[in-house]
Coordinates of C-alpha atoms in Angstrom, one line a residue:
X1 CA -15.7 29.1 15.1
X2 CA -18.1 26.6 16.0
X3 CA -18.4 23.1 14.5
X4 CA -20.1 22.6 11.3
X5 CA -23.3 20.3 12.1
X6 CA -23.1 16.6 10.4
X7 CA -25.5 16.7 6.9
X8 CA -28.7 14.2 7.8
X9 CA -28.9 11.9 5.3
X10 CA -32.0 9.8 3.8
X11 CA -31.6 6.0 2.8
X12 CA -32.0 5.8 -1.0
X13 CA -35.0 3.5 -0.6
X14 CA -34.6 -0.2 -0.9
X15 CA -35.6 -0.1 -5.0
X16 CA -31.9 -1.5 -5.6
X17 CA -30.6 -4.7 -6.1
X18 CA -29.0 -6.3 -2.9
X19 CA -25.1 -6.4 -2.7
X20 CA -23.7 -7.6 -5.9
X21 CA -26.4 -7.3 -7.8
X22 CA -28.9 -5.1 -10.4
X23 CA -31.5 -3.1 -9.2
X24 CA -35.0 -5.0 -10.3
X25 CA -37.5 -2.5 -10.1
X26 CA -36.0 -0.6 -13.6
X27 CA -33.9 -2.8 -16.3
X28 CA -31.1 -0.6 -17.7
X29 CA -32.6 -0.6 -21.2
X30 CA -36.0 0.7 -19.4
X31 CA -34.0 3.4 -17.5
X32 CA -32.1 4.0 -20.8
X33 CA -35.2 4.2 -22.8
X34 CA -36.6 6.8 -20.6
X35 CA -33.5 9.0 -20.5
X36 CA -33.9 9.1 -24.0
X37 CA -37.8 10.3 -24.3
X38 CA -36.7 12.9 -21.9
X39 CA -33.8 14.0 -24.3
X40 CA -36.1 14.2 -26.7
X41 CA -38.6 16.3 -25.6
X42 CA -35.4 19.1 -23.6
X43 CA -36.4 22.4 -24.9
X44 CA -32.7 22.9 -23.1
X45 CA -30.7 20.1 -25.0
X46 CA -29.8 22.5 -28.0
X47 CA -27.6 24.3 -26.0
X48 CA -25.2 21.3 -25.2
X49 CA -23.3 22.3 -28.4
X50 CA -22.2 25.5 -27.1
X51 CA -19.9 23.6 -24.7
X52 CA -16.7 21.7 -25.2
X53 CA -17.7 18.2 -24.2
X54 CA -16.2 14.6 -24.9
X55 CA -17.8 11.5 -23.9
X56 CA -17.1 11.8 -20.4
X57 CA -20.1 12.3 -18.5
X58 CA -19.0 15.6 -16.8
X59 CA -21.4 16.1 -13.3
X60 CA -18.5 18.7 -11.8
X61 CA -20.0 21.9 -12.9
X62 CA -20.5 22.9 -9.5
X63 CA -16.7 23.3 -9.1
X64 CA -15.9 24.7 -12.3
X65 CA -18.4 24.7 -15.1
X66 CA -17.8 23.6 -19.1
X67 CA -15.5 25.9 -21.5
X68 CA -18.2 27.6 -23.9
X69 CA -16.5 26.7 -27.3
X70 CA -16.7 30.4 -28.7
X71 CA -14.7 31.7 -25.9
X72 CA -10.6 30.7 -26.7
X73 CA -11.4 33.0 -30.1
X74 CA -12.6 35.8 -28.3
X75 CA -10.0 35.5 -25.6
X76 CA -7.5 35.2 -28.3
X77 CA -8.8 38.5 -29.8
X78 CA -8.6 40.5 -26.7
X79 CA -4.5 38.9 -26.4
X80 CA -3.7 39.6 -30.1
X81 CA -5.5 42.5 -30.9
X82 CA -7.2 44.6 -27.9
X83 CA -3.9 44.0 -26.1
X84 CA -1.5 43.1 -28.4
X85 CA -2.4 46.0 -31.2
X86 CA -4.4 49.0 -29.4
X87 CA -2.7 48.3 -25.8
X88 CA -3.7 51.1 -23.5
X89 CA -6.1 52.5 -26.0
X90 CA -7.9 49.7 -24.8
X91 CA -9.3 50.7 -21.5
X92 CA -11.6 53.6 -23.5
X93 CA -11.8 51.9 -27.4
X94 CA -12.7 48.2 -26.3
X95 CA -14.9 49.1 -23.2
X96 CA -12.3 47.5 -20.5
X97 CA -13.0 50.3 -18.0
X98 CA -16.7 49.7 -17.7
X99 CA -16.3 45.9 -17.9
X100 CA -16.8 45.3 -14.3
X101 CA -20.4 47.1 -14.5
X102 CA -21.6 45.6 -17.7
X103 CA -20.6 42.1 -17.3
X104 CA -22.3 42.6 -13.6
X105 CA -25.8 43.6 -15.8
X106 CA -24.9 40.5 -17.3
X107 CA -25.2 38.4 -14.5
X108 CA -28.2 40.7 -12.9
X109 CA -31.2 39.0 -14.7
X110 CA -29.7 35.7 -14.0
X111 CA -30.2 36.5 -10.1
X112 CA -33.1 38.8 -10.3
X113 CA -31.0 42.1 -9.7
X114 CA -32.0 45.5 -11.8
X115 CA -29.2 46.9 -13.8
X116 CA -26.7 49.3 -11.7
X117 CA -26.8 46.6 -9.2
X118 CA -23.8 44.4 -9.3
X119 CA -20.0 44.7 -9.9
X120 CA -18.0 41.9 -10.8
X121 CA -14.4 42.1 -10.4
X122 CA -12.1 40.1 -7.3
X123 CA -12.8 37.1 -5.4
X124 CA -15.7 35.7 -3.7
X125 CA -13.8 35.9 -0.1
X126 CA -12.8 39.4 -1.0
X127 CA -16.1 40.5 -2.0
X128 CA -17.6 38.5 1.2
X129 CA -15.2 40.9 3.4
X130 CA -16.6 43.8 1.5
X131 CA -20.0 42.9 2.1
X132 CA -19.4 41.8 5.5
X133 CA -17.9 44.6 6.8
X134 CA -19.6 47.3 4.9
X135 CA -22.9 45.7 5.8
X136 CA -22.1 46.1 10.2
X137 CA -21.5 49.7 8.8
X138 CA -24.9 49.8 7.3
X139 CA -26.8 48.6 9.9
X140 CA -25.5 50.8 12.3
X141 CA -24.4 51.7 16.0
X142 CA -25.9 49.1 18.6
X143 CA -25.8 46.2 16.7
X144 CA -23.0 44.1 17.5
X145 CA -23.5 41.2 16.9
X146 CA -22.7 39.1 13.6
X147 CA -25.0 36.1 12.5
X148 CA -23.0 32.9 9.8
X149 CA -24.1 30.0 8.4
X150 CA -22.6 27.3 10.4
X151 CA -22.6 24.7 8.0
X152 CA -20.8 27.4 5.0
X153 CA -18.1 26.8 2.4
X154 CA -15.3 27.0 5.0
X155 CA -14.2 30.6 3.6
X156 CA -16.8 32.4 4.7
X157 CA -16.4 31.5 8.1
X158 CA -12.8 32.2 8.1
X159 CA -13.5 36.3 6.5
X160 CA -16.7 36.8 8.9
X161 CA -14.6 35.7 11.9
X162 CA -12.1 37.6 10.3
X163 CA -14.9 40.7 9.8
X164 CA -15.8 40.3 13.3
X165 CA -12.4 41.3 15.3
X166 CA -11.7 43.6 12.9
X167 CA -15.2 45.5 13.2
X168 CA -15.6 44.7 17.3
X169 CA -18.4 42.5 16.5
X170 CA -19.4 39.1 18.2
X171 CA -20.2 36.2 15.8
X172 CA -22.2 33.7 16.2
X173 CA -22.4 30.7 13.6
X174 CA -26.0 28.5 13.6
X175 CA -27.8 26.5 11.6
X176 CA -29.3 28.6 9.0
X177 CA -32.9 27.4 10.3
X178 CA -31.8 28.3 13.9
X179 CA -31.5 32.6 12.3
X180 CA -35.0 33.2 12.4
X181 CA -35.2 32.7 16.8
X182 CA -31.6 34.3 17.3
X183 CA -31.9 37.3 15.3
X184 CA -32.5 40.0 17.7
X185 CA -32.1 43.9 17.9
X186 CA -28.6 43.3 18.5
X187 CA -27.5 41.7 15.3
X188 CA -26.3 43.6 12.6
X189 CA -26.3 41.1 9.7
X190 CA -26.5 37.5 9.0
X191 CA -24.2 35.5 5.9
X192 CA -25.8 32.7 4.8
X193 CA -25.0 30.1 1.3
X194 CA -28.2 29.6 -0.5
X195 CA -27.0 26.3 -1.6
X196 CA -25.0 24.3 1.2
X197 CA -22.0 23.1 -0.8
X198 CA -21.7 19.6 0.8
X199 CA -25.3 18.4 0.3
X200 CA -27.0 20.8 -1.4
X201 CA -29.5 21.8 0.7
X202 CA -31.3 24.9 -0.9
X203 CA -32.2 27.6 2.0
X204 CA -35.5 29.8 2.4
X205 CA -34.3 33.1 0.9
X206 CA -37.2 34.7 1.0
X207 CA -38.2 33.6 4.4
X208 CA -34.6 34.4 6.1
X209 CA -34.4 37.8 4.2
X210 CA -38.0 39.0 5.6
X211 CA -37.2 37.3 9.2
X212 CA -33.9 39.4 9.1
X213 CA -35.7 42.4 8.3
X214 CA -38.3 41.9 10.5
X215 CA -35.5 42.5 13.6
X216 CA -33.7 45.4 11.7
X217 CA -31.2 43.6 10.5
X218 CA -29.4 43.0 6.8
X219 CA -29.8 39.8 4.6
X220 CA -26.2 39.0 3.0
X221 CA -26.3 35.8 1.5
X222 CA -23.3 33.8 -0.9
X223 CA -24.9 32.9 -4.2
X224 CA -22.3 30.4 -5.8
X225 CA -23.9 27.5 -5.4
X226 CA -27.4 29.1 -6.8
X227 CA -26.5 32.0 -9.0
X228 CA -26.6 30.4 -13.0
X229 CA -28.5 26.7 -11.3
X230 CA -32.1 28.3 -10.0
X231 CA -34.0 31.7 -9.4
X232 CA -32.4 33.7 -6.5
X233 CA -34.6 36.8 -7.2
X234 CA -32.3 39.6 -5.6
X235 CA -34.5 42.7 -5.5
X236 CA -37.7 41.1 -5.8
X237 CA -37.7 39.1 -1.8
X238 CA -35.3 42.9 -0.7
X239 CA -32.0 41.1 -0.4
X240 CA -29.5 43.4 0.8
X241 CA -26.4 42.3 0.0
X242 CA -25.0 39.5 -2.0
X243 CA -21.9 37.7 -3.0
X244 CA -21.2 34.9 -5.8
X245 CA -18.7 33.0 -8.0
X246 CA -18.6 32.9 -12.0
X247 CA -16.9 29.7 -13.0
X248 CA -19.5 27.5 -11.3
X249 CA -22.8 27.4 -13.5
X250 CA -22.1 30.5 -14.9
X251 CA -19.0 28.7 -16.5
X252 CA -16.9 31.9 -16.6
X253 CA -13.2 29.9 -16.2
X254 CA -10.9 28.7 -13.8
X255 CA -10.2 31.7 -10.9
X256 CA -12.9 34.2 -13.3
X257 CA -13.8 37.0 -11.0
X258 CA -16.6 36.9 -8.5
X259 CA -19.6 39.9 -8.2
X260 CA -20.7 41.9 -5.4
X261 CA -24.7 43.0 -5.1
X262 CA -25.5 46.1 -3.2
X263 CA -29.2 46.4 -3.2
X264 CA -30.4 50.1 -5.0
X265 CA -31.3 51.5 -1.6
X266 CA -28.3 51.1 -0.1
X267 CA -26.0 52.1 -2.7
X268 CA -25.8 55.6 -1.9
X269 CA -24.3 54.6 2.3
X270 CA -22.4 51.8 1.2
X271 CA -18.8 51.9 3.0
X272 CA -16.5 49.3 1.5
X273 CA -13.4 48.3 3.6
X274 CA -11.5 48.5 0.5
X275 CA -11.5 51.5 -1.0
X276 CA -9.2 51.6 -4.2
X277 CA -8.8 54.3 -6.8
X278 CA -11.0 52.2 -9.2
X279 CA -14.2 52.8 -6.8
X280 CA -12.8 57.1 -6.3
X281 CA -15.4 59.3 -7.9
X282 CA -12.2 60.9 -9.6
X283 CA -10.2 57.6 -10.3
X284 CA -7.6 59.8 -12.3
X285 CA -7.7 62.9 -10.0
X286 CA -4.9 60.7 -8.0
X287 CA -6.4 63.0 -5.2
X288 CA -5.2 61.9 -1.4
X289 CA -8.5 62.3 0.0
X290 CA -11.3 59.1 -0.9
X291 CA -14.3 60.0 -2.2
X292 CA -16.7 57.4 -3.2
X293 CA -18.3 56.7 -6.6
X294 CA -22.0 56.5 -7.1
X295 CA -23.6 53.5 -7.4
X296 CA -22.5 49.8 -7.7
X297 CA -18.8 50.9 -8.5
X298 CA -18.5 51.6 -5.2
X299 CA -17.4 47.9 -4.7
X300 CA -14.3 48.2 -7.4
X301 CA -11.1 48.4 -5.4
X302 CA -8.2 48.0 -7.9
X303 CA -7.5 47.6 -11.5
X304 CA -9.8 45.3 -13.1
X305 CA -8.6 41.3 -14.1
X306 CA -8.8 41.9 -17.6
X307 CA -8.2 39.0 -19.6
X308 CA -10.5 36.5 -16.9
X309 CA -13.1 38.9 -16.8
X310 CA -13.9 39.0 -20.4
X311 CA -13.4 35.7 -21.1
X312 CA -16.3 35.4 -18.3
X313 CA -18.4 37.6 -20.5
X314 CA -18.0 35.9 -23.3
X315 CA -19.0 32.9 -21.7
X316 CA -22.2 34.6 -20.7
X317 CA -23.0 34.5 -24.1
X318 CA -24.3 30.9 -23.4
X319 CA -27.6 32.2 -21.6
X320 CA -28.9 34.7 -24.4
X321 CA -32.3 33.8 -24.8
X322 CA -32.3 31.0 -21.5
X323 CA -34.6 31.7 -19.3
X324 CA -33.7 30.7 -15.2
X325 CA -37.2 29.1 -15.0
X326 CA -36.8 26.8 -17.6
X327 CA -33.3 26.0 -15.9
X328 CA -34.6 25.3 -13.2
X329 CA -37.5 23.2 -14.1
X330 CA -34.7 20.9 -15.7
X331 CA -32.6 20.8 -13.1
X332 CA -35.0 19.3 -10.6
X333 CA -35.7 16.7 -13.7
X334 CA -32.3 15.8 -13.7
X335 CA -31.9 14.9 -10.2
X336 CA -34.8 13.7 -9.9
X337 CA -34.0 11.1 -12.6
X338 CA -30.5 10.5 -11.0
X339 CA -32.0 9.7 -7.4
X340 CA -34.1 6.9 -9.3
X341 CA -31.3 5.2 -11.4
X342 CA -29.5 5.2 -8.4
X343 CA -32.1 3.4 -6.1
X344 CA -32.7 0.8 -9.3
X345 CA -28.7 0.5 -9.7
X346 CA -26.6 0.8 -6.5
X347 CA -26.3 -2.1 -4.1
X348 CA -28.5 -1.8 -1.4
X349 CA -27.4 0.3 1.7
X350 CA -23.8 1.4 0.1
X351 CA -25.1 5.1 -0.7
X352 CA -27.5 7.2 1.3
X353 CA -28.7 10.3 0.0
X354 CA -27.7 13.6 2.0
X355 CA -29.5 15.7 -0.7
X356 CA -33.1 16.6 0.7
X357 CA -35.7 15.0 -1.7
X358 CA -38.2 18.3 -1.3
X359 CA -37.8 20.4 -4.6
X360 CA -37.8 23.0 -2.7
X361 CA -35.7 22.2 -0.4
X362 CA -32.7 21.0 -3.1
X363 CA -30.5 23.0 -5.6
X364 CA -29.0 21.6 -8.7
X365 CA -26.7 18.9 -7.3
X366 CA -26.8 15.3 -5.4
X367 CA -24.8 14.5 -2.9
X368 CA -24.4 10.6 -1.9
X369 CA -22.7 9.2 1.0
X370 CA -20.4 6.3 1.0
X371 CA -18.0 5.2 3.7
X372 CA -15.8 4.3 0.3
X373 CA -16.7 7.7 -1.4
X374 CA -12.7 8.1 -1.9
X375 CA -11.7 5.0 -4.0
X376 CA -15.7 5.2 -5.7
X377 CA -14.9 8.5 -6.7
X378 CA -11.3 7.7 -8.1
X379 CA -12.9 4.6 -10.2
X380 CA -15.7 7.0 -11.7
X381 CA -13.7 9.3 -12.5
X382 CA -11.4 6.5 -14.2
X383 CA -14.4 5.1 -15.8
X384 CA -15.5 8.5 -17.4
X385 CA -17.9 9.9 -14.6
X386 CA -16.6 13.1 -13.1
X387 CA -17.8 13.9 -10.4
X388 CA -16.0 15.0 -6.7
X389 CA -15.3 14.4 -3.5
X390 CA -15.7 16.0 0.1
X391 CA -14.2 14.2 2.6
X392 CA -14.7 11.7 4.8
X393 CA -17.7 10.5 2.7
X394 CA -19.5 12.6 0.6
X395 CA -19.3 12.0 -3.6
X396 CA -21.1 15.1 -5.1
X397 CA -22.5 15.5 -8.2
X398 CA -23.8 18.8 -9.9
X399 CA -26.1 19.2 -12.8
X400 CA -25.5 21.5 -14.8
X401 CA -29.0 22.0 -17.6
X402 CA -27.5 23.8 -20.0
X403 CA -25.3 20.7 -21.3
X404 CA -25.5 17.4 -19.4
X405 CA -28.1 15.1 -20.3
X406 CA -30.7 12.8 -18.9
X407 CA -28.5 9.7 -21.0
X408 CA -25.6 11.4 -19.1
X409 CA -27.3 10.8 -15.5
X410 CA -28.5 7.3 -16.6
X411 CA -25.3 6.3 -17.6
X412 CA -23.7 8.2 -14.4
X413 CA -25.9 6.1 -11.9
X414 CA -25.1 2.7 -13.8
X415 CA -21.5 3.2 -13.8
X416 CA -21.9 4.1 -9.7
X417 CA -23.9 1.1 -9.3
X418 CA -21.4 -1.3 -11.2
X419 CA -18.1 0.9 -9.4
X420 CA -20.3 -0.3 -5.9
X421 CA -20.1 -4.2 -7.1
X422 CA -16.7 -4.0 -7.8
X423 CA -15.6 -2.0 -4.6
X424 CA -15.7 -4.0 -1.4
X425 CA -18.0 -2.4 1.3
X426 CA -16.0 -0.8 4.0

């Protein structure tokens, strides 16, 4: 696999103070004053008290989002009663066997998908390898060729490698900007993250998915970093396959199963690697011979994770009545907001942004470099900023607009800016 490329990086400009001291340009109390205007007029900020928060200023939601405080009664119910009192009655009296299909509409406005489109149920590498491989079967004889994101979440790089021996396919990994000129009739499909998790770098899904196309050749992209933070709009740019987390900004739990999206026309020649009885058009039949289901359930494999997977839709509960534009049009406020407390409170030269400062070029988290970024991060956290780290030098933060604040940003960059003082330069 070939080396991920370095992220570039963009000096915050020279608004902060010099080492040691305050940024000049914005006072704390005229920073402060403005976060809380722009409190005041979030059409968002009601929903903060779905979460379970405490006065930590929590910008981790990118790794694993908020609990929604309604879910631990629902989970309890599905323990105690669902479990505890009907027990196998269950799988037909409290819905568990279509779970996986109507937690998957769920998520399917949230990405721009139609209903009958998505499945949720096993991991994000599993349902990569799904897609993956049933996607080289999809495209077809003569195409032998595998195209990945270079600079991906390490997984995916590891299963499509992995996809590759297994299939007979060559892979090639590029910089997702390098696709559009390699693509050729040779290539069968392309996995690409539509958020880079180490800088967030947001990636031009519709204009990869019609470049793709345009050689005959299959759009799978990786959602987690997106899905829940911005519009993805599946169906609408003719995505073909697509894979994604749940406990990310969809805030579905630690290890809550993953969903697979098999666009409509596809759905009917869709060969998954793994085919389990759960995805048999005759699950019970216990027949010898596989024969698929229709539709999205094709992507089931085995029994469904029960307990995570409704605590996940439960959780979904949160974005009744959100709509992804409105998310996303806070989003870009709050990082806008966080660049510029930054560059009024950080000592000049310690952080350089690796973010790209284009709207449209950025998804819903900052990503700072700091040759200290592991003792910063430690101190932050200790001072009641979480945030995290990807080594060597990268301190990341996610915003995550359904509960963290613009006071929460403000106070995030002022802490970072007073950690920097404190912590000798490398």
């Amino acid at each position: 696999m070939s080396e991920t490329r370095t992220t570039e990086t963009t000096d915050i400009p020279e608004t902060g103070g010099t080492s040691g001291t305050s940024g000049l340009l914005d006072s704390p109390s005229s920073l402060e004053e403005k976060a809380a205007g722009l409190d005041a007029a979030d059409e968002l900020a009601k929903h903060r008290e779905k979460f379970v928060l405490d006065d930590t200023v929590y910008l981790d939601g990118n790794s694993l989002g908020a609990l929604p405080a309604h879910v631990p009664a629902r989970v309890a119910d599905v323990v105690a009663r669902q479990w505890g009192d009907l027990r196998i009655r269950s799988w037909g009296e409290s819905g568990w066997w279509t779970a996986p299909e109507r937690i998957g509409d769920r998520i399917a406005p949230i990405v721009g998908a139609g209903e009958g489109r998505i499945v949720v149920g096993d991991s994000t590498s599993v349902n990569v390898f799904k897609a993956v491989v049933a996607g080289t079967r999809l495209a077809g004889e003569g195409r032998d060729e595998i195209l990945a994101d270079a600079t991906t979440f390490p997984t995916d790089g590891y299963i499509a490698e992995s996809a590759a021996r297994l299939t007979g396919h060559r892979i090639t990994f590029l910089d997702p900007d390098e696709i559009p000129a390699a693509v050729s009739e040779r290539t069968a499909l392309a996995l690409v993250n539509h958020v880079d998790y180490r800088s967030g770098r947001l990636r031009d899904l519709p204009g990869l998915t019609a470049a793709l196309h345009a050689a005959g050749a299959l759009a799978v992209w990786d959602l987690c970093h997106s899905a829940g933070a911005l519009p993805v709009g599946l169906d609408e740019h003719g995505v073909d396959l697509a894979v994604g987390c749940t406990y990310k900004y969809l805030n579905g739990g630690p290890g809550s199963p993953a969903y697979l999206y098999v666009a409509e026309r596809h759905q009917d020649r869709f060969d998954s690697p793994l085919p389990g009885w759960n995805s048999h058009a005759d699950p019970f039949g216990m027949t010898p011979a596989y024969e698929a289901a229709e539709g999205a359930v094709r992507g089931r494999v085995g029994t469904p994770d029960i307990l995570s997977m409704l605590a996940l839709e439960a959780a979904l509960d949160v974005w009744d009545g959100v709509r992804i534009e409105d998310v996303r049009a806070k989003s870009l406020a709050l990082t806008d907001f966080f660049l510029e407390c930054v560059r009024a409170y950080a000592p000049v030269g310690r952080v350089a942004s690796a973010t790209p400062e284009a709207h449209e070029e950025r998804g819903s988290q900052v990503a700072l470099r700091c040759a200290e970024a592991p003792a910063v991060m430690d101190e932050l956290i200790r001072r009641g900023v979480v945030g995290d780290l990807r080594r060597p030098d990268v301190l990341r933060f996610g915003f995550t607009p359904l509960y963290v604040g613009f006071a929460d940003v403000e106070r995030a960059a002022r802490v970072l800016g007073e950690v920097l003082r404190d912590i000798p330069a490398a």
